[in-house]
Coordinates of C-alpha atoms and ligand atoms in Angstrom, one line a residue:
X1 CA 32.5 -92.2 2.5
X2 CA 33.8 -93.0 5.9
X3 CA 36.5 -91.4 5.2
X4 CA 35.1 -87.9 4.9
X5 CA 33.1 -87.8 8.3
X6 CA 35.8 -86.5 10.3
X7 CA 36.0 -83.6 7.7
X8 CA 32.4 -83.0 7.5
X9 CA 32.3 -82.8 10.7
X10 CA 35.3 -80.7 11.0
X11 CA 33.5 -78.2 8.5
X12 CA 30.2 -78.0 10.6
X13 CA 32.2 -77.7 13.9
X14 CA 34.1 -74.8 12.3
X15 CA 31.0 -73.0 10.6
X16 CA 29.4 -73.1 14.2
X17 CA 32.4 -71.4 15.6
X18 CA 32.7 -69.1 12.9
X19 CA 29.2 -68.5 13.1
X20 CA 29.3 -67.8 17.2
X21 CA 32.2 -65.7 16.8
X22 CA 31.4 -63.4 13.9
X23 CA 27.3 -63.0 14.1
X24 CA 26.9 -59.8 16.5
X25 CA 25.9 -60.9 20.2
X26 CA 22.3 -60.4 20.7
X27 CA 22.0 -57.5 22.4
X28 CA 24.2 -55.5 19.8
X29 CA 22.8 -57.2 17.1
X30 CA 19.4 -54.9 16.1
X31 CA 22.2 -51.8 16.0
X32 CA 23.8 -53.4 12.6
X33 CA 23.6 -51.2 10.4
X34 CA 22.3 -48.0 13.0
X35 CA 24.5 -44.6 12.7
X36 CA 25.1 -42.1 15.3
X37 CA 24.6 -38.6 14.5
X38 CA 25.6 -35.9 15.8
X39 CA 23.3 -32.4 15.6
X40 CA 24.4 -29.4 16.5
X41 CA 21.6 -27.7 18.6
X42 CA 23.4 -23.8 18.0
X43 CA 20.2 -22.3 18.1
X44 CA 19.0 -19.8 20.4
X45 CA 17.0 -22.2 22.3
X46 CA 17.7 -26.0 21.7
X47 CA 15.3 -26.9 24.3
X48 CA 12.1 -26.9 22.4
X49 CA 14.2 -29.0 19.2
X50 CA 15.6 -32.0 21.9
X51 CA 12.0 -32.2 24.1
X52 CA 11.1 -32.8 19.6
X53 CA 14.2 -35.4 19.1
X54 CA 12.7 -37.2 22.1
X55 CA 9.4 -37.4 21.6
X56 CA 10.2 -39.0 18.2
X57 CA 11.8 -41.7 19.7
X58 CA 11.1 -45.2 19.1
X59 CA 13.4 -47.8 20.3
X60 CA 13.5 -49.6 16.7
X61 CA 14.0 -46.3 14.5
X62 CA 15.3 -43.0 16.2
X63 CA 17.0 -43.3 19.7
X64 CA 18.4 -40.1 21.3
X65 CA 21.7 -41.8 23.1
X66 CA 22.8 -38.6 25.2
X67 CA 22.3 -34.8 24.7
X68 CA 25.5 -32.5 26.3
X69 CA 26.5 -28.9 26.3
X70 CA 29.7 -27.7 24.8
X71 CA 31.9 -25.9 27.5
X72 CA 33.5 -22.9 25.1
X73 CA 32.1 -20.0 24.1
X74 CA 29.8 -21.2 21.3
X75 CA 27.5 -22.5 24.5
X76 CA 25.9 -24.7 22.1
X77 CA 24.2 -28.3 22.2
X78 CA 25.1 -31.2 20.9
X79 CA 22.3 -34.2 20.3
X80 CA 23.8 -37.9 19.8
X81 CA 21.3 -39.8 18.1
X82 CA 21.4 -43.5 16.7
X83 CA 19.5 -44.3 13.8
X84 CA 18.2 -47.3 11.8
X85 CA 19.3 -47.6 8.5
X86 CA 15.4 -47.9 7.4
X87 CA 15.1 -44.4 9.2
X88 CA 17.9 -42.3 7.5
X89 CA 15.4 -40.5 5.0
X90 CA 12.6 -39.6 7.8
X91 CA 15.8 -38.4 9.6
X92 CA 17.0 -36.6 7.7
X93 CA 14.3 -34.9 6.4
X94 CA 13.2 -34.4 10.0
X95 CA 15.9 -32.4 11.0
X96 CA 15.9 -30.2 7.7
X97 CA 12.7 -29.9 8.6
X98 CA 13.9 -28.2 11.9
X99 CA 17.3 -26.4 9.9
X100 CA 19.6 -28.8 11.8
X101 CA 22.4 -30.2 10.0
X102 CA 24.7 -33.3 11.5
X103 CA 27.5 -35.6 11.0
X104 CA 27.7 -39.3 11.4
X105 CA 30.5 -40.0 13.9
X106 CA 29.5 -43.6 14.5
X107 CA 29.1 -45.8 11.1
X108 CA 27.5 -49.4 12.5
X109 CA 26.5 -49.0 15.9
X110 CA 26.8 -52.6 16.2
X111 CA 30.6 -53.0 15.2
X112 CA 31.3 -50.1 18.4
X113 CA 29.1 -52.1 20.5
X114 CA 31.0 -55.5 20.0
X115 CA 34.2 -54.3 21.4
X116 CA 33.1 -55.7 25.0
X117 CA 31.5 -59.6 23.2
X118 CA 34.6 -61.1 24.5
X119 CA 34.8 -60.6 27.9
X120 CA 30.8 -60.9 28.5
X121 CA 31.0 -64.4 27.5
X122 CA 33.4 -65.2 30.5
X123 CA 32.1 -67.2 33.5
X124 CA 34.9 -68.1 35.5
X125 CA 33.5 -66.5 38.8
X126 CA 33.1 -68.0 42.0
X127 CA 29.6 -67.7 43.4
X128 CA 29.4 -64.7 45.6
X129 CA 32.9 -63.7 44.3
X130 CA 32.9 -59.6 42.5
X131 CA 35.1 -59.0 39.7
X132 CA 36.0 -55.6 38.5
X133 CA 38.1 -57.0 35.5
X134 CA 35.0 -57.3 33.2
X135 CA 31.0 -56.1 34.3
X136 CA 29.1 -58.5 36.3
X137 CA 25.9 -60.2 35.1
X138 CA 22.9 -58.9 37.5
X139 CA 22.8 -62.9 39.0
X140 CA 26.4 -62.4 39.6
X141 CA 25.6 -59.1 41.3
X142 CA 22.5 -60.5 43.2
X143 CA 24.9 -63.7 44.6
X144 CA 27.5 -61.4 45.8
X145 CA 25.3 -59.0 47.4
X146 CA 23.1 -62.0 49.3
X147 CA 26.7 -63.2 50.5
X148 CA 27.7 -60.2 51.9
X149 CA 26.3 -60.9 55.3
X150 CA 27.7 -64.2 55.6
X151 CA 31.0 -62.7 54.4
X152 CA 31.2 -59.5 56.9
X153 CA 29.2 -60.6 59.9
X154 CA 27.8 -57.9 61.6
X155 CA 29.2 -55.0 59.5
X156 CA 26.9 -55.2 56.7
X157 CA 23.1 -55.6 56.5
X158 CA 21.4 -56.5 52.9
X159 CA 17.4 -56.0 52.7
X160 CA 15.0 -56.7 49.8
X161 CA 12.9 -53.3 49.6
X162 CA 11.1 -54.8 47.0
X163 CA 10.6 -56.8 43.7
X164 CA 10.4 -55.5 39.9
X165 CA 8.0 -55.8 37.0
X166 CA 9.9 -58.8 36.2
X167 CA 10.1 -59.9 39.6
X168 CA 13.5 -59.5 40.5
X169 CA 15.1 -58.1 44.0
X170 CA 16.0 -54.9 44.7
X171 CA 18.6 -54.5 47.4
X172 CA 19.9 -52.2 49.8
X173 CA 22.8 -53.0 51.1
X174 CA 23.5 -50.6 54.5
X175 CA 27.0 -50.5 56.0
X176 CA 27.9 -48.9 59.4
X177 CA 30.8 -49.9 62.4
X178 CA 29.6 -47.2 64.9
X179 CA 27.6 -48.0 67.3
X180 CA 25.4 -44.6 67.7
X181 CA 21.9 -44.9 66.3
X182 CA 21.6 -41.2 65.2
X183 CA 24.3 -41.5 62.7
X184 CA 24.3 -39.5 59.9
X185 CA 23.8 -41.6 56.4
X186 CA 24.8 -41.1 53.1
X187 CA 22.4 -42.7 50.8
X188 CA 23.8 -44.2 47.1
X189 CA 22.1 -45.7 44.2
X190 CA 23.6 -47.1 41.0
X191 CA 22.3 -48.8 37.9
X192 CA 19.0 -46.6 37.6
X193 CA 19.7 -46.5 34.0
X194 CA 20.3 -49.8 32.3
X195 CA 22.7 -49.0 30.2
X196 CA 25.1 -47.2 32.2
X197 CA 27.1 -50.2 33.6
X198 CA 29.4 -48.7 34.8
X199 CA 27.2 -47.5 37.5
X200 CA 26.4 -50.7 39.0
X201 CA 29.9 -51.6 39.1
X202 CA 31.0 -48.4 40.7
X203 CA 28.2 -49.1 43.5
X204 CA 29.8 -52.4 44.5
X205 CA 33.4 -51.2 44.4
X206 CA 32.4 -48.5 47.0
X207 CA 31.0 -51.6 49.2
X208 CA 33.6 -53.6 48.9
X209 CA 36.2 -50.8 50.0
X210 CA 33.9 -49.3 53.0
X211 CA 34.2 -53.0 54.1
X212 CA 37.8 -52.1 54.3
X213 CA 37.6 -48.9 55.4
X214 CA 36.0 -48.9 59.3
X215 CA 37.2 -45.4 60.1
X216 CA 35.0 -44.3 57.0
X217 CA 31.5 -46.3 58.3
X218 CA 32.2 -45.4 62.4
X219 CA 30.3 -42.3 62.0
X220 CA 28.7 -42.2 59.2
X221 CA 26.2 -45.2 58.3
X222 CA 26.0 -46.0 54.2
X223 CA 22.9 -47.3 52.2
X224 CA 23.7 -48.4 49.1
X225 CA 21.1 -49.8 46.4
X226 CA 23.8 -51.4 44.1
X227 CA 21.2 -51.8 41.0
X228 CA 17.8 -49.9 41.3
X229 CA 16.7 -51.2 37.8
X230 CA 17.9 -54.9 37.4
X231 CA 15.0 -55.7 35.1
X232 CA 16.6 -52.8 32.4
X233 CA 20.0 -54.1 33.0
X234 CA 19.2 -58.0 32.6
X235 CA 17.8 -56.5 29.0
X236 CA 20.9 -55.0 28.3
X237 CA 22.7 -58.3 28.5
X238 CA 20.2 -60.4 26.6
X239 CA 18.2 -57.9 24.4
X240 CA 19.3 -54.4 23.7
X241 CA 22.5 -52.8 24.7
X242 CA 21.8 -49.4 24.6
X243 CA 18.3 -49.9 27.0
X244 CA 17.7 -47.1 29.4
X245 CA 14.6 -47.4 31.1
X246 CA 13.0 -50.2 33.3
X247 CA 10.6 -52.7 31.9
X248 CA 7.5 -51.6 33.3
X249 CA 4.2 -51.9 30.8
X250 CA 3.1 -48.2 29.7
X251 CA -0.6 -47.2 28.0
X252 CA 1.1 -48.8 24.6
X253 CA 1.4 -51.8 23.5
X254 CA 4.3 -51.3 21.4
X255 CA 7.0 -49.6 23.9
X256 CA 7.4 -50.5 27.5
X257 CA 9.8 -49.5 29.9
X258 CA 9.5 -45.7 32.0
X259 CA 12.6 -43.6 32.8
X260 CA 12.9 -43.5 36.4
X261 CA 15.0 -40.4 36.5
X262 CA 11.9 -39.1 35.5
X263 CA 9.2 -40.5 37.5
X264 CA 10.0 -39.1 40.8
X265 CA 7.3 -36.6 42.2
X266 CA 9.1 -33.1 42.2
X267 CA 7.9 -31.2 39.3
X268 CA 7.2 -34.2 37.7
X269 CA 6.6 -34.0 33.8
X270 CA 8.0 -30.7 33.6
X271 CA 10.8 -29.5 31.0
X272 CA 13.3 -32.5 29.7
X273 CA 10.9 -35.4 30.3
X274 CA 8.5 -37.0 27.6
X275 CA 4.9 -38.3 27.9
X276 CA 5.5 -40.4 25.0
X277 CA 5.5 -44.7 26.4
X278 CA 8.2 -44.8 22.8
X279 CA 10.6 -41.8 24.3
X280 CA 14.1 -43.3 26.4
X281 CA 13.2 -39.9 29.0
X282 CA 8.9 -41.2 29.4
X283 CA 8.4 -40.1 32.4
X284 CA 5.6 -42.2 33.6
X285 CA 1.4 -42.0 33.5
X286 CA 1.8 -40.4 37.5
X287 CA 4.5 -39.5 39.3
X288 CA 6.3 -42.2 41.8
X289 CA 4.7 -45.1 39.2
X290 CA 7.3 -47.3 39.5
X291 CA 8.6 -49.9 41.8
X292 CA 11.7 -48.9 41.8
X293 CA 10.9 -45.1 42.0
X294 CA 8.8 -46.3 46.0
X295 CA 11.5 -48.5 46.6
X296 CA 14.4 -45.5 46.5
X297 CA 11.3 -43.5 48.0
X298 CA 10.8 -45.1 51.3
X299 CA 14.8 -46.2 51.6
X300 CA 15.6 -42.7 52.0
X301 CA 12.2 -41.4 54.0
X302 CA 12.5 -44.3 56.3
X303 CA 16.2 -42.5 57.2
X304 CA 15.0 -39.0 56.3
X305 CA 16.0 -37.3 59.6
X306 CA 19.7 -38.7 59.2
X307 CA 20.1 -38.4 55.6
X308 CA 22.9 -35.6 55.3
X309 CA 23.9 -37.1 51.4
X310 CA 22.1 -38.2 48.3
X311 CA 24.6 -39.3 45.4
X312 CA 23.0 -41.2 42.1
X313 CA 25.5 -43.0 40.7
X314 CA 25.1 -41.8 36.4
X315 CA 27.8 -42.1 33.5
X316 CA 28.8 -40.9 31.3
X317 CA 30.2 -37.5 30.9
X318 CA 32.5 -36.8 34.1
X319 CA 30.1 -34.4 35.8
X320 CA 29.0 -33.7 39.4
X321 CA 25.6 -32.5 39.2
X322 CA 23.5 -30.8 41.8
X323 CA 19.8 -29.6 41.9
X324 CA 17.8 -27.9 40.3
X325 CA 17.7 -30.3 37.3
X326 CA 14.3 -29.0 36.7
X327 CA 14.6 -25.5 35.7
X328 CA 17.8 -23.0 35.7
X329 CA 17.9 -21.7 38.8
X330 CA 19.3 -22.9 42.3
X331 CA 18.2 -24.6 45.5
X332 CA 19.5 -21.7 48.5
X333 CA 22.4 -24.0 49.7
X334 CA 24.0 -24.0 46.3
X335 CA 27.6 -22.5 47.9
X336 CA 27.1 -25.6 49.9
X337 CA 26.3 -27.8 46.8
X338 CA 29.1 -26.0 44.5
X339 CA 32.0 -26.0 47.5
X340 CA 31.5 -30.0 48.3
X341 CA 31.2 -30.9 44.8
X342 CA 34.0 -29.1 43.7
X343 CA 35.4 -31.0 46.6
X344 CA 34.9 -34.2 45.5
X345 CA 35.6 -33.3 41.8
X346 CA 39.1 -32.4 43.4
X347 CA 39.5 -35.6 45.0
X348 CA 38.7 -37.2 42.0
X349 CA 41.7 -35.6 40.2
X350 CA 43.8 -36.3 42.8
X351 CA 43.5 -39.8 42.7
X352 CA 42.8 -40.7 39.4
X353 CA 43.8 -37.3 37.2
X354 CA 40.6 -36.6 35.5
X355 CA 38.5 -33.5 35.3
X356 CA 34.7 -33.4 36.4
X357 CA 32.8 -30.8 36.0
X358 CA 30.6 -29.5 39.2
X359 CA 27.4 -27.6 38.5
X360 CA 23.9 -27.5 38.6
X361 CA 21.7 -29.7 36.2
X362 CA 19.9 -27.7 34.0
X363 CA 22.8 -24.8 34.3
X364 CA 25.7 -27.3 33.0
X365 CA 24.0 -30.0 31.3
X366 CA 20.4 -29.5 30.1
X367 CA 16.6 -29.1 32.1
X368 CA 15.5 -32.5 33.0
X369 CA 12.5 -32.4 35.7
X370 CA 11.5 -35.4 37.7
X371 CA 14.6 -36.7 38.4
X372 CA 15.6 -38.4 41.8
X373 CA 18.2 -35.8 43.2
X374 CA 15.9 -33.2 42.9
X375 CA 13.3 -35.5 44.8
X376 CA 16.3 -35.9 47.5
X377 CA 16.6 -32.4 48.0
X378 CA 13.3 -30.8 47.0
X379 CA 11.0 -33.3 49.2
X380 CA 13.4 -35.5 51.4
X381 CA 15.3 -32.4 52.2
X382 CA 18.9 -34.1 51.9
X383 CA 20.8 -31.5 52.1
X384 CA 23.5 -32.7 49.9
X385 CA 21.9 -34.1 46.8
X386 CA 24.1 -35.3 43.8
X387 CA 23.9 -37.0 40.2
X388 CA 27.5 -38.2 39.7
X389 CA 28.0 -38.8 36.0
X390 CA 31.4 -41.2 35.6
X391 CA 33.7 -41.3 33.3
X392 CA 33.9 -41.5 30.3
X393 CA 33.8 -38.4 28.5
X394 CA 32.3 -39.8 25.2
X395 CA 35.0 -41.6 23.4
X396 CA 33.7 -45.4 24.9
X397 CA 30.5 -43.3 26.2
X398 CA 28.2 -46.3 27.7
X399 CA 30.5 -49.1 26.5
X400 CA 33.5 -49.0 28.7
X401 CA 36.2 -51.3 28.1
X402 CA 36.6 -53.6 30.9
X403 CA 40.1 -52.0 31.6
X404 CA 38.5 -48.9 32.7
X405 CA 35.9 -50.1 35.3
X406 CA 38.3 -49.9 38.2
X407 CA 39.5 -46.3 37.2
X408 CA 36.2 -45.2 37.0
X409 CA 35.3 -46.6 40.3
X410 CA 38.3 -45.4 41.9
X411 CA 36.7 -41.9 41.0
X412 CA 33.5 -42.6 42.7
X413 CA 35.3 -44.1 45.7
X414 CA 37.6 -40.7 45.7
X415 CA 34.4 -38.7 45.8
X416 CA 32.3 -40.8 48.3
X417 CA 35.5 -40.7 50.8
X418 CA 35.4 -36.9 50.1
X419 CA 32.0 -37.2 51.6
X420 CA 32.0 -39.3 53.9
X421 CA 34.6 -37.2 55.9
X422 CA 33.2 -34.2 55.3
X423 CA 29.8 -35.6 56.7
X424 CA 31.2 -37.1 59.7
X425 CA 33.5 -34.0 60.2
X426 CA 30.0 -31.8 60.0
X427 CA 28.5 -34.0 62.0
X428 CA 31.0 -34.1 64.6
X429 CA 31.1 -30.0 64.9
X430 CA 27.0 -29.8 65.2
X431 CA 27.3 -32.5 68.2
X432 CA 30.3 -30.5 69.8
X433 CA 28.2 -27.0 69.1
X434 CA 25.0 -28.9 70.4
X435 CA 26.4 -29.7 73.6
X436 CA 27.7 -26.4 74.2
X437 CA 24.9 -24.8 72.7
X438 CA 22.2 -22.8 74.1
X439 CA 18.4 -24.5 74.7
X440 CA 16.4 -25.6 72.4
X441 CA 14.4 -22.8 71.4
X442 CA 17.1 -20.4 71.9
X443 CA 19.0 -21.7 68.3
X444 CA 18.7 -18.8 66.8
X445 CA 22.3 -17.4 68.3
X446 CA 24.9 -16.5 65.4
X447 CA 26.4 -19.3 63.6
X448 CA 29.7 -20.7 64.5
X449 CA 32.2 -20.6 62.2
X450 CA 35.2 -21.8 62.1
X451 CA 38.4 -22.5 60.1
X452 CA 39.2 -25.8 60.1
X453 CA 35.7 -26.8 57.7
X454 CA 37.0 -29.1 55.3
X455 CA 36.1 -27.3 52.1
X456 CA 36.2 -23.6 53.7
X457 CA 32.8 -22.7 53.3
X458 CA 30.6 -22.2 56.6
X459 CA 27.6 -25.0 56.6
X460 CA 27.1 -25.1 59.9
X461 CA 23.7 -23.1 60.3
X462 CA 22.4 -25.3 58.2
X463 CA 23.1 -28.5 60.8
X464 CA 22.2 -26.5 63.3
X465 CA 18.9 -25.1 62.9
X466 CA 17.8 -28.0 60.6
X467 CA 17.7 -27.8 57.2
X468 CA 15.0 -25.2 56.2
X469 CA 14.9 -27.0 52.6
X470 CA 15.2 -24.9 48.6
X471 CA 12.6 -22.4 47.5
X472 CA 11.8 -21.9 51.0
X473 CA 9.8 -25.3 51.3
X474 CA 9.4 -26.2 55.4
X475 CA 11.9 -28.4 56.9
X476 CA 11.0 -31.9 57.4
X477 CA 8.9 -33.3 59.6
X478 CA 9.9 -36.2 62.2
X479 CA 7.3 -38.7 61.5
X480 CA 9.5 -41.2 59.4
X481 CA 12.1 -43.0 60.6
X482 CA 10.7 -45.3 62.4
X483 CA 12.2 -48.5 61.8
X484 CA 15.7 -47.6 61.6
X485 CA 16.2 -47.6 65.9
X486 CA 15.6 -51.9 65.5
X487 CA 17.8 -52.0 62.5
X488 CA 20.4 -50.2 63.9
X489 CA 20.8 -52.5 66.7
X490 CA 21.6 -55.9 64.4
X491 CA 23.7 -53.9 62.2
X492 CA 26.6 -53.7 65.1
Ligands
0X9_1 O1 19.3 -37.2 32.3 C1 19.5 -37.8 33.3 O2 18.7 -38.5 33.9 C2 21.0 -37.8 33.9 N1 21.9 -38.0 32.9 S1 22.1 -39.4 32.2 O3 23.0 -39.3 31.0 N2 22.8 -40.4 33.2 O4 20.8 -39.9 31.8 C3 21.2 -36.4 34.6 C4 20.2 -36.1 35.7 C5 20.6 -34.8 36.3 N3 19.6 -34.4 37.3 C6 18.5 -33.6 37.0 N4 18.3 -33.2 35.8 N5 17.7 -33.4 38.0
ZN2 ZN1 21.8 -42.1 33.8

């Protein structure tokens, strides 16, 4: 008998590591069994059929995982939806319902979603340390971000604008060299959708290199919210993968959580946006409902007189996305919009060779009302208001492999250098036109153009004369800003 306790033991210590190595990690694990499907939306009209898709939603049955637009000249729409195996027959009797066929393009959602286990399970980090060879846990975010300060001493200021449902922080992170108070800012979020992890990481690279990059933050101050929704990405890591939304409760009991690139108050709960609590796109029981919908709120209206740039940091799909995302038209600086974004998108294939599309939201991609950068431009009145949507373009979709998280954020870094130069070169001009210019009062003189404008397109009325804001709203008022004059002096 004593004989065979080493290899009863050896038995049990193998089952556990055969069980720890082949049972699906938790989050992944409810998508055993779950197919994609892909519908084809070739109808004259797809809106009405995905605004259906979404409002059947229910995060244990039906989930709508991304709806795109096919760029040829079919023009159609293409719906990805992940469904239970208990929910094939409902499905697809739904959608014959509706005279939509589909394919399956992704057999066990679970097996796809265990390609990145491996290197989730590492914890070899330093406390305070970032890592861009695997995604960062949101403590591991949250200890680097509070060490920041201690780290860059005097370049880099880190607030708490507020907690979450769960309680946890959410940070701004503001970064500036210059010493002039009335610089212009360019304002960043990432990780407003849980899932999209490549977002958050994206955020923190672009910290890390305008720490490295003084001639970038001299004229131009950066606020950057590295995760707006750590509650949704903490679930991702220990719950459910493919989570969108935050965690706040909703009128059911069943399904929490509200989109928060569909809470914000500009058109709220118009097209693309569900008033279901069970839909990944609810957009809330009132406008601005959410924590972290006031917290992105007052970040940018506390600098809203110097906030020249608004960029949400989005994947996937390689798109650069400008207002309106609420209906199909767009905001009057659109050749503004359309020249720096193709800007950007070009220094995005300069550096890393990959193709982004520029556009308008509903134009390019699909109606979605509610969302932040129409907020930025629509009531903030930031001029240049952006949803950058990373790579990829569908093949990894949400799950990136590790090996592509610097590639990605080397393409937002290429963009938000784009940016930042072409903000501080604007900003520069305006000065050198205000001190020659006329009187107040007297603004309305011709514009000044001129040749050497980084993307050749003339934007200087608008610097001049204030930004008159889309759909002829009135420009903004001076009232906020009032804290920023005390920051601005413990920053440098
Ligand atoms: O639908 C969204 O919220 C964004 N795409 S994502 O796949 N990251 O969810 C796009 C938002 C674009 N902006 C507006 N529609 N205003
Ligand atoms: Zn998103």
């Amino acid at each position: 008998m004593a004989k065979e306790r080493p290899s009863v033991l050896l038995f049990l210590f193998s089952l556990t590591f055969l069980l720890v190595h082949t049972l699906p990690y938790e989050p992944n694990a409810k998508y055993i069994g779950w197919q994609v499907k892909q519908v084809r939306l070739d109808d004259g009209s797809p809106e009405a059929l995905v605004q259906d898709l979404y409002d059947l939603e229910d995060p244990n049955l039906l989930q709508v995982l991304r709806v795109s637009r096919v760029q040829d000249e079919t023009d159609c729409g293409l719906a990805e939806i992940a469904v239970a195996p208990n929910y094939e027959e409902e499905f697809s009797n739904a959608l014959a319902a509706r005279g939509l066929n589909y394919t399956t393009v992704i057999a066990d959602l679970a097996t796809k979603l265990s390609m990145d286990e491996p290197f989730l399970r590492r914890a070899d980090l330093l406390r305070g340390v970032a890592t861009f060879e695997r995604f960062m846990s949101f403590e591991e975010i949250q200890a680097h971000v509070e060490e920041l300060p201690k780290q860059y001493p005097g370049q880099v200021k880190m607030q708490e604008l507020d907690r979450t449902t769960e309680n946890r922080p959410i940070y701004l992170v503001t970064i500036h060299s210059g010493s002039s108070k009335k610089s212009p800012v360019i304002f960043v979020d990432g990780g407003m959708h849980a899932r999209e992890w490549a977002s958050p990481a994206a955020a923190l690279f672009l910290v890390g290199h305008l720490l490295e990059s003084p001639a970038l933050t001299r004229d131009v101050e950066w606020r950057i919210v590295p995760v707006l929704n750590p509650d949704g990405y903490v679930y991702t890591w220990t719950t459910d993968r493919m989570w969108r939304k935050n965690r706040g409760a909703t009128r059911s009991l069943l399904c929490t959580g509200v989109d928060i690139n569909r809470n914000f108050d500009y058109h709220w709960g118009e097209s693309g946006s569900s008033k279901q609590p069970c839909s990944s796109i609810y957009q809330g029981m009132t406008p601005s409902s959410e924590p972290e919908t006031n917290a992105l709120i007052s970040a940018v209206l506390e600098v809203k007189r110097r906030v020249k740039a608004y960029v949400s940091l989005h994947a996937y799909g390689q798109y650069i996305l400008y207002p309106w995302g609420y209906r199909r038209t767009t905001p009057k600086n659109s050749a503004e919009l359309e020249e720096v974004g193709k800007g950007m998108a070009e220094a995005i294939t300069k550096a890393q060779g990959k193709v982004f599309a520029v556009g308008s939201s509903a134009k390019l991609l699909y109606p979605a009302s509610g969302a932040s950068d129409d907020w930025a431009l629509g009531v903030a009145k930031v001029p240049l208001s952006y949803t950058l949507e990373l790579r990829d373009e569908g093949a990894a979709g949400f799950v990136l492999p590790p090996n592509q998280i610097i590639p990605a954020a080397n393409e937002a870094w290429a963009a938000m250098k784009y940016l930042g130069e072409y903000v501080a070169t604007q900003e520069a001009r305006t000065r050198e036109a205000g001190s020659a210019a006329p009187a107040a009062g007297q603004r309305d003189a011709p514009s000044i153009r001129t040749a050497a404008h980084p993307v050749g397109h003339d934007l200087l009325p608008m610097f001049l004369d204030g930004f008159a804001g889309a759909d002829g709203v009135d420009s903004e008022s001076d009232e906020s800003d009032s804290s920023e004059e005390s920051f601005s002096d413990e920053v440098v």
